[in-house]
N, CA, C and O atoms as a MOPAC input file, in Angstrom:
PM7 MOZYME 1SCF
protein

 N   -103.34800 1   -12.63100 1  -108.52300 1
 C   -104.28900 1   -11.74500 1  -108.04800 1
 C   -105.23300 1   -11.42200 1  -109.06600 1
 O   -104.81300 1   -10.94100 1  -110.11800 1
 N   -106.62700 1   -11.65000 1  -108.87300 1
 C   -107.73700 1   -11.03100 1  -110.06100 1
 C   -107.75100 1    -9.60100 1  -109.68900 1
 O   -107.43600 1    -9.08200 1  -108.61800 1
 N   -108.20900 1    -9.02800 1  -110.86400 1
 C   -108.40900 1    -7.50400 1  -110.78700 1
 C   -109.32100 1    -7.11800 1  -112.05000 1
 O   -109.43700 1    -7.84400 1  -113.03800 1
 N   -109.91900 1    -5.93900 1  -111.89200 1
 C   -110.59300 1    -5.38400 1  -112.79100 1
 C   -109.85100 1    -4.39900 1  -113.63600 1
 O   -109.35900 1    -3.42300 1  -113.07100 1
 N   -109.71900 1    -4.54400 1  -114.91000 1
 C   -109.13300 1    -3.42900 1  -115.78400 1
 C   -109.93400 1    -2.81400 1  -116.70300 1
 O   -110.92500 1    -3.38100 1  -117.16500 1
 N   -109.56500 1    -1.58100 1  -117.05100 1
 C   -110.40600 1    -0.91500 1  -117.98600 1
 C   -109.75600 1    -0.16500 1  -119.02100 1
 O   -108.52700 1    -0.13400 1  -118.96600 1
 N   -110.38300 1     0.50200 1  -120.04200 1
 C   -109.95800 1     1.17200 1  -120.99700 1
 C   -110.78000 1     2.66400 1  -121.11000 1
 O   -110.92300 1     3.27600 1  -122.16900 1
 N   -111.20300 1     3.03400 1  -120.00300 1
 C   -112.05300 1     4.21000 1  -119.86400 1
 C   -111.28900 1     5.56900 1  -120.19700 1
 O   -111.91400 1     6.50300 1  -120.69900 1
 N   -109.98000 1     5.66100 1  -119.92300 1
 C   -109.20800 1     6.78700 1  -120.30500 1
 C   -109.15000 1     6.89000 1  -121.96100 1
 O   -109.51700 1     7.85300 1  -122.63400 1
 N   -108.63700 1     5.73700 1  -122.40000 1
 C   -108.44300 1     5.67400 1  -123.83100 1
 C   -109.73300 1     5.92600 1  -124.63500 1
 O   -109.73500 1     6.55500 1  -125.69400 1
 N   -110.75700 1     5.42800 1  -124.10100 1
 C   -112.05800 1     5.43100 1  -124.91100 1
 C   -112.68300 1     6.82100 1  -124.69900 1
 O   -113.52200 1     7.19100 1  -125.51900 1
 N   -112.36500 1     7.58900 1  -123.71600 1
 C   -112.75600 1     8.99000 1  -123.49300 1
 C   -112.12700 1     9.77700 1  -124.69400 1
 O   -112.80100 1    10.49300 1  -125.43400 1
 N   -111.03600 1     9.62000 1  -124.79900 1
 C   -110.27000 1    10.30300 1  -126.03200 1
 C   -110.52400 1    10.16700 1  -127.23200 1
 O   -110.41300 1    11.09200 1  -128.03600 1
 N   -110.99300 1     8.72000 1  -127.60500 1
 C   -111.52900 1     8.41000 1  -128.69300 1
 C   -113.08100 1     9.02500 1  -129.06400 1
 O   -113.60000 1     9.01500 1  -130.18100 1
 N   -113.57600 1     9.47800 1  -128.00000 1
 C   -114.93000 1     9.91100 1  -128.00300 1
 C   -114.98000 1    11.32800 1  -127.85800 1
 O   -115.38700 1    11.82400 1  -126.80800 1
 N   -114.55800 1    12.10200 1  -128.93100 1
 C   -114.56000 1    13.36100 1  -128.96400 1
 C   -113.71900 1    13.99500 1  -127.79500 1
 O   -114.10600 1    15.04400 1  -127.27900 1
 N   -112.58100 1    13.37000 1  -127.37700 1
 C   -111.88900 1    13.79300 1  -126.20000 1
 C   -112.77500 1    14.24700 1  -124.85100 1
 O   -112.58300 1    15.22600 1  -124.13000 1
 N   -113.62600 1    13.39700 1  -124.76600 1
 C   -114.48900 1    13.81600 1  -123.65300 1
 C   -113.58700 1    13.82600 1  -122.26600 1
 O   -112.72300 1    12.97400 1  -122.05800 1
 N   -113.87300 1    14.82300 1  -121.40800 1
 C   -113.20000 1    15.03700 1  -120.19800 1
 C   -113.91000 1    14.08600 1  -119.16400 1
 O   -115.04400 1    13.62900 1  -119.30700 1
 N   -113.06700 1    13.86000 1  -118.10000 1
 C   -113.46200 1    13.12700 1  -117.00600 1
 C   -114.76500 1    13.64300 1  -116.32300 1
 O   -115.63700 1    12.90600 1  -115.86100 1
 N   -114.78600 1    15.17400 1  -116.31900 1
 C   -115.97900 1    15.77700 1  -115.75400 1
 C   -117.24100 1    15.31800 1  -116.59900 1
 O   -118.25800 1    14.76600 1  -116.17900 1
 N   -116.93200 1    15.67200 1  -117.84600 1
 C   -118.02000 1    15.40500 1  -118.97800 1
 C   -118.63700 1    13.94800 1  -118.69100 1
 O   -119.82600 1    13.76100 1  -118.43500 1
 N   -117.76900 1    13.05500 1  -118.76200 1
 C   -118.26600 1    11.48400 1  -118.59700 1
 C   -118.79200 1    11.45700 1  -117.24200 1
 O   -119.90400 1    10.93400 1  -117.18100 1
 N   -118.36500 1    11.82700 1  -116.25100 1
 C   -118.96200 1    11.88100 1  -114.88700 1
 C   -120.51900 1    12.52100 1  -114.81000 1
 O   -121.45400 1    12.05700 1  -114.15800 1
 N   -120.52600 1    13.73700 1  -115.67500 1
 C   -122.08500 1    14.20200 1  -115.68900 1
 C   -122.90400 1    13.25300 1  -116.39600 1
 O   -124.06800 1    13.09500 1  -116.02700 1
 N   -122.42700 1    12.58500 1  -117.39400 1
 C   -123.37000 1    11.73900 1  -118.15300 1
 C   -123.67300 1    10.44400 1  -117.49000 1
 O   -124.56100 1     9.73300 1  -117.95900 1
 N   -122.96000 1    10.05700 1  -116.36500 1
 C   -123.17300 1     8.83000 1  -115.54100 1
 C   -123.46000 1     8.98200 1  -114.31100 1
 O   -123.82200 1     8.02400 1  -113.62700 1
 N   -123.34900 1    10.17900 1  -113.84100 1
 C   -123.89700 1    10.34900 1  -112.43200 1
 C   -122.74300 1    10.18800 1  -111.34300 1
 O   -122.97100 1     9.93900 1  -110.15900 1
 N   -121.52400 1    10.35500 1  -111.87300 1
 C   -120.45700 1    10.18000 1  -111.03700 1
 C   -119.64700 1    11.38300 1  -111.16000 1
 O   -119.62200 1    12.14400 1  -112.12700 1
 N   -118.89800 1    11.48400 1  -109.93200 1
 C   -117.82400 1    12.82500 1  -109.93900 1
 C   -116.62700 1    12.62600 1  -110.70400 1
 O   -116.18800 1    11.50600 1  -110.96700 1
 N   -116.04900 1    13.79700 1  -111.09500 1
 C   -114.83200 1    13.63100 1  -111.89000 1
 C   -113.72700 1    12.55200 1  -111.06200 1
 O   -113.11300 1    11.58200 1  -111.50700 1
 N   -113.75000 1    13.11700 1  -109.75400 1
 C   -112.62900 1    12.18200 1  -108.96800 1
 C   -112.93400 1    10.84700 1  -109.02700 1
 O   -111.94600 1    10.11400 1  -108.96900 1
 N   -114.16500 1    10.22100 1  -109.14100 1
 C   -114.75000 1     8.76200 1  -109.26600 1
 C   -114.15700 1     8.31100 1  -110.54600 1
 O   -113.58300 1     7.22500 1  -110.62100 1
 N   -114.27800 1     9.10800 1  -111.55100 1
 C   -114.14500 1     8.76900 1  -112.90800 1
 C   -112.41300 1     8.55700 1  -112.84800 1
 O   -111.90700 1     7.49900 1  -113.22200 1
 N   -111.65300 1     9.62000 1  -112.36500 1
 C   -110.35400 1     9.31800 1  -112.29600 1
 C   -109.70300 1     8.16800 1  -111.44700 1
 O   -108.66800 1     7.57400 1  -111.74900 1
 N   -110.53000 1     7.93800 1  -110.26300 1
 C   -109.97200 1     6.78200 1  -109.56900 1
 C   -110.34600 1     5.45900 1  -110.36500 1
 O   -109.57900 1     4.49600 1  -110.38000 1
 N   -111.68600 1     5.46700 1  -111.08900 1
 C   -111.80800 1     4.16100 1  -111.89200 1
 C   -110.78200 1     3.98400 1  -113.05000 1
 O   -110.50600 1     2.86000 1  -113.47000 1
 N   -110.26000 1     5.03900 1  -113.52300 1
 C   -109.29300 1     4.89600 1  -114.70800 1
 C   -108.13000 1     4.41200 1  -114.12200 1
 O   -107.62400 1     3.47600 1  -114.74300 1
 N   -107.57700 1     4.75200 1  -113.15500 1
 C   -106.19000 1     4.33800 1  -112.76700 1
 C   -106.42900 1     3.06900 1  -111.69900 1
 O   -105.50400 1     2.69700 1  -110.97600 1
 N   -107.63500 1     2.49300 1  -111.66600 1
 C   -107.73800 1     1.12000 1  -111.14000 1
 C   -107.97000 1     1.15400 1  -109.56200 1
 O   -108.14100 1     0.10100 1  -108.94800 1
 N   -107.97000 1     2.38700 1  -108.92700 1
 C   -108.05700 1     2.59700 1  -107.62400 1
 C   -109.62700 1     2.53200 1  -106.91700 1
 O   -109.86700 1     2.58700 1  -105.71100 1
 N   -110.65600 1     2.39400 1  -108.08100 1
 C   -111.85300 1     2.15800 1  -107.46800 1
 C   -112.55100 1     1.40500 1  -108.72100 1
 O   -112.40100 1     1.68200 1  -109.91100 1
 N   -113.49100 1     0.20300 1  -108.05400 1
 C   -114.16800 1    -0.43700 1  -109.04600 1
 C   -115.47600 1    -0.04100 1  -108.94300 1
 O   -116.07100 1    -0.07600 1  -107.86600 1
 N   -116.09700 1     0.42000 1  -110.20500 1
 C   -117.53300 1     0.93900 1  -110.31900 1
 C   -118.48500 1    -0.19000 1  -109.91200 1
 O   -118.17400 1    -1.38000 1  -109.96400 1
 N   -119.66500 1     0.27500 1  -109.50500 1
 C   -120.80100 1    -0.73900 1  -109.33300 1
 C   -121.19000 1    -1.30200 1  -110.82900 1
 O   -120.92900 1    -0.62300 1  -111.82200 1
 N   -121.73100 1    -2.38500 1  -110.91200 1
 C   -122.30100 1    -2.94200 1  -112.02800 1
 C   -123.13800 1    -1.73100 1  -112.95900 1
 O   -122.95000 1    -1.50000 1  -114.15400 1
 N   -123.97200 1    -1.13800 1  -112.17200 1
 C   -124.94500 1    -0.20500 1  -112.80200 1
 C   -123.95600 1     0.76400 1  -113.37400 1
 O   -124.02900 1     0.92300 1  -114.59300 1
 N   -122.85600 1     1.58100 1  -112.58600 1
 C   -122.15600 1     2.44400 1  -113.22000 1
 C   -121.17500 1     1.91000 1  -114.29600 1
 O   -120.78600 1     2.73000 1  -115.12800 1
 N   -120.77300 1     0.75900 1  -114.37100 1
 C   -119.81900 1     0.18400 1  -115.29900 1
 C   -120.98600 1     0.32400 1  -116.68400 1
 O   -120.67300 1     0.91800 1  -117.71600 1
 N   -121.87000 1    -0.10200 1  -116.55100 1
 C   -122.86500 1    -0.15700 1  -117.84100 1
 C   -123.23100 1     1.15000 1  -118.31800 1
 O   -123.38200 1     1.31600 1  -119.52800 1
 N   -123.41400 1     2.22400 1  -117.39600 1
 C   -123.52500 1     3.44000 1  -117.78700 1
 C   -122.32100 1     4.01700 1  -118.51900 1
 O   -122.44300 1     4.64700 1  -119.57000 1
 N   -121.34100 1     3.81700 1  -118.02100 1
 C   -119.99400 1     4.40000 1  -118.64100 1
 C   -119.82600 1     3.74700 1  -119.88400 1
 O   -119.42300 1     4.51300 1  -120.76000 1
 N   -120.02600 1     2.43700 1  -120.28700 1
 C   -119.93200 1     1.78800 1  -121.46300 1
 C   -120.95600 1     2.37500 1  -122.34400 1
 O   -120.62400 1     2.62300 1  -123.50300 1
 N   -122.01400 1     2.60000 1  -122.00000 1
 C   -122.92200 1     3.39200 1  -122.69300 1
 C   -122.78100 1     4.67700 1  -123.13800 1
 O   -123.08100 1     5.01500 1  -124.28300 1
 N   -122.27800 1     5.52500 1  -122.17900 1
 C   -121.88200 1     6.87100 1  -122.56400 1
 C   -120.59800 1     6.80300 1  -123.56500 1
 O   -120.52000 1     7.60600 1  -124.49500 1
 N   -119.75300 1     5.97200 1  -123.37700 1
 C   -118.60900 1     5.79600 1  -124.46600 1
 C   -119.01800 1     5.09800 1  -125.74200 1
 O   -118.24600 1     5.00600 1  -126.69600 1
 N   -120.42200 1     4.53700 1  -125.74500 1
 C   -120.83800 1     3.89400 1  -127.14800 1
 C   -120.13200 1     2.63500 1  -127.13600 1
 O   -120.06400 1     2.09500 1  -128.24100 1
 N   -119.61000 1     2.05300 1  -126.21200 1
 C   -118.94400 1     0.52500 1  -126.41900 1
 C   -119.71400 1    -0.38300 1  -125.59000 1
 O   -120.45700 1     0.05900 1  -124.71400 1
 N   -119.55600 1    -1.89000 1  -125.85700 1
 C   -120.01500 1    -2.79400 1  -125.05200 1
 C   -119.36300 1    -2.77200 1  -123.88900 1
 O   -118.27000 1    -2.21000 1  -123.81300 1
 N   -119.93000 1    -3.37200 1  -122.83200 1
 C   -119.23700 1    -3.48400 1  -121.40400 1
 C   -118.07000 1    -4.04500 1  -121.46100 1
 O   -117.10800 1    -3.49900 1  -120.92100 1
 N   -117.94500 1    -5.27200 1  -122.14400 1
 C   -116.54100 1    -6.10400 1  -122.21200 1
 C   -115.57900 1    -5.21700 1  -123.06800 1
 O   -114.38900 1    -5.53100 1  -123.10400 1
 N   -115.94600 1    -4.32400 1  -123.63400 1
 C   -114.80500 1    -3.53700 1  -124.51900 1
 C   -114.20500 1    -2.43400 1  -123.58700 1
 O   -113.10500 1    -1.95800 1  -123.86800 1
 N   -114.85000 1    -2.04200 1  -122.55800 1
 C   -114.65900 1    -0.85300 1  -121.46500 1
 C   -114.07800 1    -1.56400 1  -120.18800 1
 O   -113.14100 1    -1.01800 1  -119.60600 1
 N   -114.57700 1    -2.73500 1  -119.72900 1
 C   -114.05700 1    -3.37100 1  -118.67500 1
 C   -113.63400 1    -4.76500 1  -118.88400 1
 O   -114.26200 1    -5.47800 1  -119.66600 1
 N   -112.60800 1    -5.20400 1  -118.23600 1
 C   -112.04500 1    -6.61100 1  -118.34100 1
 C   -111.82200 1    -7.25700 1  -116.90300 1
 O   -111.50700 1    -6.50200 1  -115.98300 1
 N   -111.95000 1    -8.41800 1  -116.70200 1
 C   -111.75400 1    -9.10900 1  -115.38600 1
 C   -110.42400 1   -10.09300 1  -115.77800 1
 O   -110.46300 1   -11.03400 1  -116.57100 1
 N   -109.32300 1    -9.66200 1  -115.07100 1
 C   -108.10500 1   -10.54500 1  -115.30100 1
 C   -107.83000 1   -11.40600 1  -114.10100 1
 O   -107.22400 1   -10.98500 1  -113.11600 1
 N   -108.25600 1   -12.52200 1  -114.21000 1
 C   -108.19000 1   -13.54600 1  -113.10600 1
 C   -106.89700 1   -14.47600 1  -113.17100 1
 O   -106.72500 1   -15.35300 1  -112.32500 1

């Protein structure tokens, strides 16, 4: 089964231990949405994925991966 995986939680901690709330504020999402993305319960829109990668200072493909 194909699925989207991510390293949001790890990269948040490497980015001055940014909280879910702080990341959410930077990208226009709620803390709950960031939490759901981190555990793979929710796939962000393409725009949100780019915003998250930008906020974490990483290229999109370093933050999100498609496992087919």
